[in-house]
Amino acid sequence: MSIGFNINGKSVSSNSEVDTPLLWVIRDELGLTGTKFGCGAALCGACTVHLDGVPIRSCQTPVSAVAGKKIATVESLSADNSHVLQKAWIAHDVPQCGYCQSGQLMSAAALLAANINPSDTDIDNAMSGNICRCGTYNRIRAAIKSAAAEMRKSA
C-alpha cells in the first residue's frame, strides 16, 4: 500500500508498512537525515517534525497517520542557515553536541509561528519535552527571544 503525503513542499509516497514510524521513512526512504532518533519513546524531542504545522514526535507517529498531510522537517527551515532561528542559534552559540538541535529548532519554529512575542513561560511550555543533554537551555531561550525580536521587526 502506498501512502502519499507532502514533505517540505514536495509530494512523496511511501511503500513502508503502515505502522512504520515516520522517522524511519523520513531518514531511510527519503534521505532527510536532519531529524534524529533519540529515545524512540517520544520523550526527548530529537525527532520533532511538523505535521500540518503542529510539532509531533516522528519516532512514535506511524506513517499511515500522515497520509495526505503536510510534513516539515528541519531541512525546511533553510539549506544555508538563513532562517531567523538558525541565525539566532548561531549568534547565541546554542549547539554543543548538536544532537537535539533539529528537534529544538522545530519546536521553536512552531512556537514562533503562533506567537512572535513569547514570554519565558510560553517558551518553557513550547520547549518542554525537548531534552538537551548538554544543558544549553538558557542559550536556547535567548536565541528564541532574539529570533522573535527579529520577526517582530519584519512584521
Short mmCIF file of N, CA and C in Angstrom, two decimals:
data_model
loop_
_atom_site.label_atom_id
_atom_site.label_comp_id
_atom_site.label_asym_id
_atom_site.label_seq_id
_atom_site.Cartn_x
_atom_site.Cartn_y
_atom_site.Cartn_z
N MET A 1 0.84 -1.18 0.00
CA MET A 1 0.00 0.00 0.00
C MET A 1 0.89 1.24 0.00
N SER A 2 0.62 2.16 -0.88
CA SER A 2 1.38 3.39 -0.97
C SER A 2 0.68 4.49 -0.17
N ILE A 3 1.46 5.18 0.64
CA ILE A 3 0.94 6.28 1.46
C ILE A 3 1.55 7.57 0.95
N GLY A 4 0.70 8.46 0.45
CA GLY A 4 1.16 9.73 -0.10
C GLY A 4 1.03 10.85 0.91
N PHE A 5 2.03 11.74 0.90
CA PHE A 5 1.99 12.93 1.75
C PHE A 5 2.95 13.96 1.16
N ASN A 6 2.96 15.13 1.75
CA ASN A 6 3.82 16.21 1.30
C ASN A 6 4.89 16.42 2.36
N ILE A 7 6.14 16.48 1.92
CA ILE A 7 7.22 16.75 2.87
C ILE A 7 8.07 17.89 2.33
N ASN A 8 8.20 18.93 3.13
CA ASN A 8 8.99 20.10 2.76
C ASN A 8 8.60 20.64 1.39
N GLY A 9 7.29 20.61 1.12
CA GLY A 9 6.78 21.16 -0.12
C GLY A 9 6.77 20.23 -1.31
N LYS A 10 7.16 18.99 -1.12
CA LYS A 10 7.21 18.03 -2.23
C LYS A 10 6.28 16.86 -1.96
N SER A 11 5.55 16.44 -2.97
CA SER A 11 4.69 15.27 -2.84
C SER A 11 5.55 14.02 -2.92
N VAL A 12 5.35 13.12 -1.96
CA VAL A 12 6.10 11.86 -1.91
C VAL A 12 5.13 10.74 -1.57
N SER A 13 5.61 9.53 -1.71
CA SER A 13 4.83 8.38 -1.26
C SER A 13 5.78 7.35 -0.66
N SER A 14 5.22 6.57 0.24
CA SER A 14 6.00 5.54 0.92
C SER A 14 5.29 4.21 0.76
N ASN A 15 6.06 3.18 0.53
CA ASN A 15 5.52 1.82 0.46
C ASN A 15 5.83 1.04 1.72
N SER A 16 6.22 1.74 2.78
CA SER A 16 6.51 1.09 4.06
C SER A 16 5.24 0.51 4.65
N GLU A 17 5.43 -0.39 5.59
CA GLU A 17 4.28 -0.90 6.36
C GLU A 17 3.59 0.28 7.03
N VAL A 18 2.28 0.20 7.19
CA VAL A 18 1.51 1.33 7.72
C VAL A 18 1.91 1.72 9.14
N ASP A 19 2.49 0.79 9.90
CA ASP A 19 2.88 1.11 11.27
C ASP A 19 4.36 1.51 11.40
N THR A 20 5.05 1.67 10.28
CA THR A 20 6.44 2.12 10.32
C THR A 20 6.48 3.54 10.86
N PRO A 21 7.34 3.80 11.84
CA PRO A 21 7.45 5.17 12.35
C PRO A 21 7.86 6.15 11.23
N LEU A 22 7.20 7.28 11.21
CA LEU A 22 7.51 8.32 10.23
C LEU A 22 8.99 8.66 10.22
N LEU A 23 9.62 8.65 11.37
CA LEU A 23 11.05 8.96 11.46
C LEU A 23 11.87 8.13 10.48
N TRP A 24 11.58 6.83 10.41
CA TRP A 24 12.38 5.96 9.55
C TRP A 24 12.06 6.16 8.08
N VAL A 25 10.85 6.55 7.78
CA VAL A 25 10.53 6.88 6.39
C VAL A 25 11.29 8.15 5.99
N ILE A 26 11.27 9.15 6.88
CA ILE A 26 11.98 10.40 6.60
C ILE A 26 13.47 10.15 6.40
N ARG A 27 14.07 9.42 7.30
CA ARG A 27 15.52 9.22 7.25
C ARG A 27 15.94 8.19 6.20
N ASP A 28 15.34 7.01 6.25
CA ASP A 28 15.82 5.90 5.43
C ASP A 28 15.27 5.91 4.01
N GLU A 29 14.00 6.24 3.84
CA GLU A 29 13.43 6.24 2.49
C GLU A 29 13.69 7.55 1.77
N LEU A 30 13.53 8.67 2.47
CA LEU A 30 13.61 9.98 1.83
C LEU A 30 14.98 10.63 1.95
N GLY A 31 15.85 10.07 2.79
CA GLY A 31 17.21 10.57 2.91
C GLY A 31 17.36 11.91 3.60
N LEU A 32 16.34 12.31 4.36
CA LEU A 32 16.39 13.57 5.10
C LEU A 32 16.87 13.24 6.52
N THR A 33 18.16 13.38 6.75
CA THR A 33 18.76 12.89 7.99
C THR A 33 18.89 13.95 9.08
N GLY A 34 18.33 15.14 8.87
CA GLY A 34 18.37 16.16 9.92
C GLY A 34 17.55 15.77 11.13
N THR A 35 16.46 15.06 10.92
CA THR A 35 15.61 14.60 12.01
C THR A 35 16.31 13.42 12.66
N LYS A 36 16.48 13.48 13.98
CA LYS A 36 17.29 12.49 14.68
C LYS A 36 16.46 11.49 15.47
N PHE A 37 17.01 10.30 15.64
CA PHE A 37 16.47 9.30 16.56
C PHE A 37 17.14 9.53 17.90
N GLY A 38 16.34 9.71 18.93
CA GLY A 38 16.90 9.89 20.26
C GLY A 38 16.52 8.74 21.16
N CYS A 39 15.31 8.79 21.70
CA CYS A 39 14.89 7.79 22.68
C CYS A 39 13.95 6.73 22.09
N GLY A 40 13.26 7.05 21.02
CA GLY A 40 12.31 6.11 20.42
C GLY A 40 11.00 6.00 21.17
N ALA A 41 10.82 6.83 22.20
CA ALA A 41 9.61 6.76 23.02
C ALA A 41 8.90 8.11 23.11
N ALA A 42 9.23 9.04 22.22
CA ALA A 42 8.60 10.37 22.16
C ALA A 42 8.84 11.18 23.43
N LEU A 43 9.98 10.98 24.07
CA LEU A 43 10.27 11.67 25.32
C LEU A 43 11.35 12.75 25.20
N CYS A 44 12.23 12.64 24.22
CA CYS A 44 13.37 13.56 24.18
C CYS A 44 13.23 14.70 23.18
N GLY A 45 12.40 14.54 22.16
CA GLY A 45 12.16 15.61 21.19
C GLY A 45 13.12 15.67 20.02
N ALA A 46 14.14 14.83 19.96
CA ALA A 46 15.11 14.89 18.87
C ALA A 46 14.46 14.64 17.50
N CYS A 47 13.36 13.93 17.48
CA CYS A 47 12.70 13.54 16.23
C CYS A 47 11.55 14.47 15.85
N THR A 48 11.47 15.64 16.47
CA THR A 48 10.34 16.55 16.24
C THR A 48 10.31 17.06 14.80
N VAL A 49 9.13 16.93 14.20
CA VAL A 49 8.82 17.50 12.89
C VAL A 49 7.45 18.16 13.02
N HIS A 50 7.04 18.88 11.98
CA HIS A 50 5.71 19.49 11.99
C HIS A 50 4.76 18.66 11.14
N LEU A 51 3.59 18.39 11.65
CA LEU A 51 2.51 17.74 10.92
C LEU A 51 1.42 18.79 10.78
N ASP A 52 1.22 19.28 9.56
CA ASP A 52 0.28 20.37 9.32
C ASP A 52 0.51 21.53 10.29
N GLY A 53 1.78 21.85 10.53
CA GLY A 53 2.17 22.98 11.36
C GLY A 53 2.29 22.72 12.84
N VAL A 54 1.94 21.53 13.28
CA VAL A 54 1.97 21.19 14.71
C VAL A 54 3.16 20.27 14.98
N PRO A 55 3.98 20.60 16.00
CA PRO A 55 5.11 19.72 16.29
C PRO A 55 4.66 18.36 16.81
N ILE A 56 5.24 17.32 16.24
CA ILE A 56 4.94 15.94 16.66
C ILE A 56 6.26 15.18 16.81
N ARG A 57 6.20 14.06 17.46
CA ARG A 57 7.36 13.18 17.59
C ARG A 57 7.26 12.11 16.51
N SER A 58 8.15 12.17 15.56
CA SER A 58 8.08 11.27 14.41
C SER A 58 8.47 9.83 14.75
N CYS A 59 9.12 9.61 15.88
CA CYS A 59 9.52 8.25 16.26
C CYS A 59 8.31 7.41 16.67
N GLN A 60 7.22 8.06 17.07
CA GLN A 60 6.04 7.34 17.53
C GLN A 60 4.82 7.58 16.64
N THR A 61 5.00 8.28 15.53
CA THR A 61 3.91 8.55 14.60
C THR A 61 3.99 7.58 13.44
N PRO A 62 3.00 6.71 13.27
CA PRO A 62 3.05 5.79 12.13
C PRO A 62 2.88 6.55 10.82
N VAL A 63 3.54 6.09 9.80
CA VAL A 63 3.47 6.76 8.50
C VAL A 63 2.02 6.83 8.01
N SER A 64 1.20 5.88 8.39
CA SER A 64 -0.21 5.90 7.97
C SER A 64 -0.94 7.14 8.49
N ALA A 65 -0.48 7.72 9.60
CA ALA A 65 -1.13 8.89 10.19
C ALA A 65 -0.89 10.17 9.41
N VAL A 66 0.04 10.15 8.47
CA VAL A 66 0.36 11.38 7.73
C VAL A 66 -0.17 11.36 6.30
N ALA A 67 -0.94 10.36 5.96
CA ALA A 67 -1.48 10.27 4.60
C ALA A 67 -2.23 11.55 4.24
N GLY A 68 -1.83 12.14 3.12
CA GLY A 68 -2.49 13.34 2.62
C GLY A 68 -2.17 14.61 3.38
N LYS A 69 -1.22 14.55 4.30
CA LYS A 69 -0.91 15.72 5.13
C LYS A 69 0.44 16.32 4.77
N LYS A 70 0.74 17.46 5.42
CA LYS A 70 1.99 18.17 5.17
C LYS A 70 2.94 17.98 6.34
N ILE A 71 4.15 17.54 6.02
CA ILE A 71 5.22 17.35 6.99
C ILE A 71 6.31 18.38 6.69
N ALA A 72 6.87 18.95 7.74
CA ALA A 72 8.04 19.82 7.59
C ALA A 72 9.13 19.31 8.52
N THR A 73 10.32 19.15 7.99
CA THR A 73 11.47 18.73 8.78
C THR A 73 12.41 19.93 8.95
N VAL A 74 13.46 19.75 9.71
CA VAL A 74 14.41 20.84 9.93
C VAL A 74 15.00 21.33 8.61
N GLU A 75 15.08 20.46 7.63
CA GLU A 75 15.60 20.88 6.32
C GLU A 75 14.73 21.94 5.67
N SER A 76 13.47 22.04 6.10
CA SER A 76 12.56 23.02 5.50
C SER A 76 12.85 24.44 5.97
N LEU A 77 13.61 24.60 7.05
CA LEU A 77 13.89 25.96 7.53
C LEU A 77 14.73 26.72 6.51
N SER A 78 15.91 26.19 6.18
CA SER A 78 16.73 26.72 5.10
C SER A 78 17.95 25.82 4.95
N ALA A 79 18.48 25.81 3.76
CA ALA A 79 19.67 25.00 3.49
C ALA A 79 20.95 25.77 3.79
N ASP A 80 20.83 27.11 3.93
CA ASP A 80 22.02 27.94 4.09
C ASP A 80 22.06 28.70 5.42
N ASN A 81 21.31 28.23 6.39
CA ASN A 81 21.26 28.86 7.73
C ASN A 81 20.76 30.29 7.69
N SER A 82 19.88 30.60 6.73
CA SER A 82 19.35 31.96 6.62
C SER A 82 18.03 32.15 7.37
N HIS A 83 17.45 31.10 7.90
CA HIS A 83 16.22 31.23 8.68
C HIS A 83 16.54 32.00 9.96
N VAL A 84 15.62 32.82 10.39
CA VAL A 84 15.84 33.66 11.57
C VAL A 84 16.22 32.84 12.80
N LEU A 85 15.64 31.66 12.97
CA LEU A 85 16.02 30.82 14.11
C LEU A 85 17.43 30.27 13.96
N GLN A 86 17.79 29.85 12.77
CA GLN A 86 19.14 29.34 12.56
C GLN A 86 20.18 30.42 12.83
N LYS A 87 19.89 31.64 12.38
CA LYS A 87 20.81 32.75 12.65
C LYS A 87 20.94 33.00 14.14
N ALA A 88 19.82 32.97 14.85
CA ALA A 88 19.85 33.19 16.30
C ALA A 88 20.59 32.07 17.00
N TRP A 89 20.39 30.83 16.54
CA TRP A 89 21.09 29.68 17.14
C TRP A 89 22.60 29.88 17.01
N ILE A 90 23.04 30.33 15.86
CA ILE A 90 24.47 30.55 15.62
C ILE A 90 24.97 31.73 16.47
N ALA A 91 24.22 32.83 16.48
CA ALA A 91 24.62 34.02 17.23
C ALA A 91 24.76 33.75 18.72
N HIS A 92 23.91 32.88 19.24
CA HIS A 92 23.94 32.57 20.67
C HIS A 92 24.74 31.31 20.98
N ASP A 93 25.39 30.76 19.96
CA ASP A 93 26.24 29.59 20.14
C ASP A 93 25.50 28.48 20.89
N VAL A 94 24.27 28.21 20.43
CA VAL A 94 23.40 27.24 21.12
C VAL A 94 23.95 25.82 21.08
N PRO A 95 24.26 25.28 19.92
CA PRO A 95 24.62 23.85 19.90
C PRO A 95 25.97 23.56 20.53
N GLN A 96 26.02 22.47 21.24
CA GLN A 96 27.31 21.93 21.66
C GLN A 96 27.50 20.63 20.89
N CYS A 97 26.88 19.55 21.36
CA CYS A 97 26.99 18.30 20.59
C CYS A 97 26.10 18.38 19.35
N GLY A 98 25.02 19.14 19.43
CA GLY A 98 24.15 19.36 18.28
C GLY A 98 23.07 18.34 18.07
N TYR A 99 23.09 17.25 18.81
CA TYR A 99 22.18 16.15 18.52
C TYR A 99 20.71 16.53 18.63
N CYS A 100 20.35 17.30 19.62
CA CYS A 100 18.94 17.64 19.85
C CYS A 100 18.48 18.83 19.03
N GLN A 101 19.38 19.48 18.35
CA GLN A 101 19.08 20.79 17.77
C GLN A 101 17.98 20.79 16.71
N SER A 102 17.88 19.75 15.90
CA SER A 102 16.81 19.76 14.90
C SER A 102 15.45 19.77 15.58
N GLY A 103 15.30 18.98 16.63
CA GLY A 103 14.04 18.97 17.37
C GLY A 103 13.80 20.28 18.09
N GLN A 104 14.85 20.85 18.67
CA GLN A 104 14.73 22.14 19.34
C GLN A 104 14.29 23.21 18.35
N LEU A 105 14.92 23.26 17.19
CA LEU A 105 14.58 24.25 16.17
C LEU A 105 13.13 24.09 15.69
N MET A 106 12.70 22.86 15.50
CA MET A 106 11.34 22.65 15.01
C MET A 106 10.30 23.03 16.07
N SER A 107 10.58 22.77 17.33
CA SER A 107 9.66 23.20 18.39
C SER A 107 9.64 24.72 18.49
N ALA A 108 10.81 25.35 18.38
CA ALA A 108 10.89 26.80 18.42
C ALA A 108 10.18 27.43 17.22
N ALA A 109 10.32 26.82 16.05
CA ALA A 109 9.65 27.34 14.85
C ALA A 109 8.14 27.29 15.00
N ALA A 110 7.63 26.22 15.58
CA ALA A 110 6.18 26.12 15.80
C ALA A 110 5.71 27.19 16.78
N LEU A 111 6.50 27.41 17.84
CA LEU A 111 6.16 28.45 18.81
C LEU A 111 6.07 29.81 18.13
N LEU A 112 7.11 30.17 17.38
CA LEU A 112 7.16 31.50 16.77
C LEU A 112 6.17 31.66 15.63
N ALA A 113 5.75 30.57 15.03
CA ALA A 113 4.70 30.67 14.01
C ALA A 113 3.38 31.08 14.64
N ALA A 114 3.19 30.73 15.91
CA ALA A 114 1.95 31.04 16.61
C ALA A 114 2.06 32.29 17.49
N ASN A 115 3.30 32.65 17.90
CA ASN A 115 3.46 33.72 18.88
C ASN A 115 4.84 34.35 18.70
N ILE A 116 4.89 35.55 18.11
CA ILE A 116 6.20 36.19 17.91
C ILE A 116 6.61 37.08 19.08
N ASN A 117 5.87 37.00 20.16
CA ASN A 117 6.25 37.73 21.37
C ASN A 117 6.08 36.81 22.59
N PRO A 118 6.79 35.68 22.60
CA PRO A 118 6.60 34.72 23.68
C PRO A 118 7.25 35.15 24.99
N SER A 119 6.58 34.86 26.08
CA SER A 119 7.15 35.07 27.41
C SER A 119 8.06 33.89 27.73
N ASP A 120 8.78 33.99 28.84
CA ASP A 120 9.61 32.87 29.28
C ASP A 120 8.74 31.63 29.51
N THR A 121 7.56 31.83 30.08
CA THR A 121 6.66 30.71 30.31
C THR A 121 6.20 30.09 29.00
N ASP A 122 5.89 30.94 28.01
CA ASP A 122 5.50 30.42 26.69
C ASP A 122 6.62 29.58 26.10
N ILE A 123 7.83 30.08 26.20
CA ILE A 123 8.99 29.35 25.67
C ILE A 123 9.18 28.04 26.42
N ASP A 124 9.13 28.09 27.74
CA ASP A 124 9.30 26.87 28.53
C ASP A 124 8.24 25.83 28.17
N ASN A 125 7.00 26.26 28.02
CA ASN A 125 5.92 25.32 27.68
C ASN A 125 6.12 24.73 26.29
N ALA A 126 6.49 25.57 25.33
CA ALA A 126 6.67 25.09 23.96
C ALA A 126 7.86 24.15 23.83
N MET A 127 8.88 24.39 24.64
CA MET A 127 10.11 23.62 24.52
C MET A 127 10.16 22.43 25.47
N SER A 128 9.17 22.31 26.36
CA SER A 128 9.18 21.18 27.29
C SER A 128 9.10 19.88 26.49
N GLY A 129 9.82 18.91 26.93
CA GLY A 129 9.86 17.65 26.20
C GLY A 129 11.01 17.58 25.21
N ASN A 130 11.71 18.70 25.01
CA ASN A 130 12.92 18.69 24.20
C ASN A 130 14.10 18.69 25.16
N ILE A 131 14.78 17.58 25.20
CA ILE A 131 15.88 17.43 26.15
C ILE A 131 17.21 17.75 25.47
N CYS A 132 17.99 18.59 26.12
CA CYS A 132 19.34 18.92 25.66
C CYS A 132 20.30 18.33 26.67
N ARG A 133 20.99 17.30 26.27
CA ARG A 133 21.88 16.65 27.23
C ARG A 133 23.10 17.50 27.56
N CYS A 134 23.35 18.55 26.76
CA CYS A 134 24.45 19.47 27.07
C CYS A 134 24.00 20.61 27.97
N GLY A 135 22.70 20.77 28.15
CA GLY A 135 22.18 21.76 29.07
C GLY A 135 22.22 23.20 28.57
N THR A 136 22.03 23.42 27.29
CA THR A 136 22.10 24.79 26.75
C THR A 136 20.75 25.50 26.78
N TYR A 137 19.94 25.19 27.74
CA TYR A 137 18.58 25.74 27.81
C TYR A 137 18.55 27.27 27.87
N ASN A 138 19.46 27.89 28.61
CA ASN A 138 19.48 29.35 28.67
C ASN A 138 19.81 29.97 27.32
N ARG A 139 20.73 29.35 26.58
CA ARG A 139 21.07 29.85 25.25
C ARG A 139 19.92 29.61 24.27
N ILE A 140 19.22 28.49 24.43
CA ILE A 140 18.06 28.22 23.57
C ILE A 140 17.01 29.31 23.79
N ARG A 141 16.70 29.61 25.06
CA ARG A 141 15.71 30.65 25.35
C ARG A 141 16.16 32.00 24.78
N ALA A 142 17.43 32.35 24.97
CA ALA A 142 17.94 33.62 24.44
C ALA A 142 17.84 33.68 22.92
N ALA A 143 18.14 32.57 22.27
CA ALA A 143 18.05 32.53 20.80
C ALA A 143 16.60 32.69 20.33
N ILE A 144 15.68 32.05 21.02
CA ILE A 144 14.26 32.19 20.65
C ILE A 144 13.82 33.64 20.83
N LYS A 145 14.24 34.27 21.93
CA LYS A 145 13.88 35.67 22.14
C LYS A 145 14.47 36.57 21.05
N SER A 146 15.71 36.32 20.65
CA SER A 146 16.34 37.10 19.59
C SER A 146 15.62 36.91 18.26
N ALA A 147 15.29 35.66 17.96
CA ALA A 147 14.57 35.38 16.71
C ALA A 147 13.20 36.04 16.72
N ALA A 148 12.53 36.00 17.85
CA ALA A 148 11.21 36.64 17.96
C ALA A 148 11.33 38.14 17.75
N ALA A 149 12.35 38.77 18.32
CA ALA A 149 12.56 40.21 18.15
C ALA A 149 12.79 40.54 16.68
N GLU A 150 13.58 39.72 15.98
CA GLU A 150 13.82 39.92 14.56
C GLU A 150 12.51 39.78 13.77
N MET A 151 11.72 38.80 14.13
CA MET A 151 10.45 38.59 13.43
C MET A 151 9.50 39.76 13.66
N ARG A 152 9.50 40.32 14.85
CA ARG A 152 8.64 41.48 15.13
C ARG A 152 9.07 42.69 14.31
N LYS A 153 10.36 42.85 14.09
CA LYS A 153 10.87 43.96 13.26
C LYS A 153 10.36 43.86 11.82
N SER A 154 10.26 42.61 11.35
CA SER A 154 9.83 42.37 9.97
C SER A 154 8.32 42.35 9.79
N ALA A 155 7.60 42.27 10.90
CA ALA A 155 6.13 42.13 10.83
C ALA A 155 5.45 43.45 10.50
#
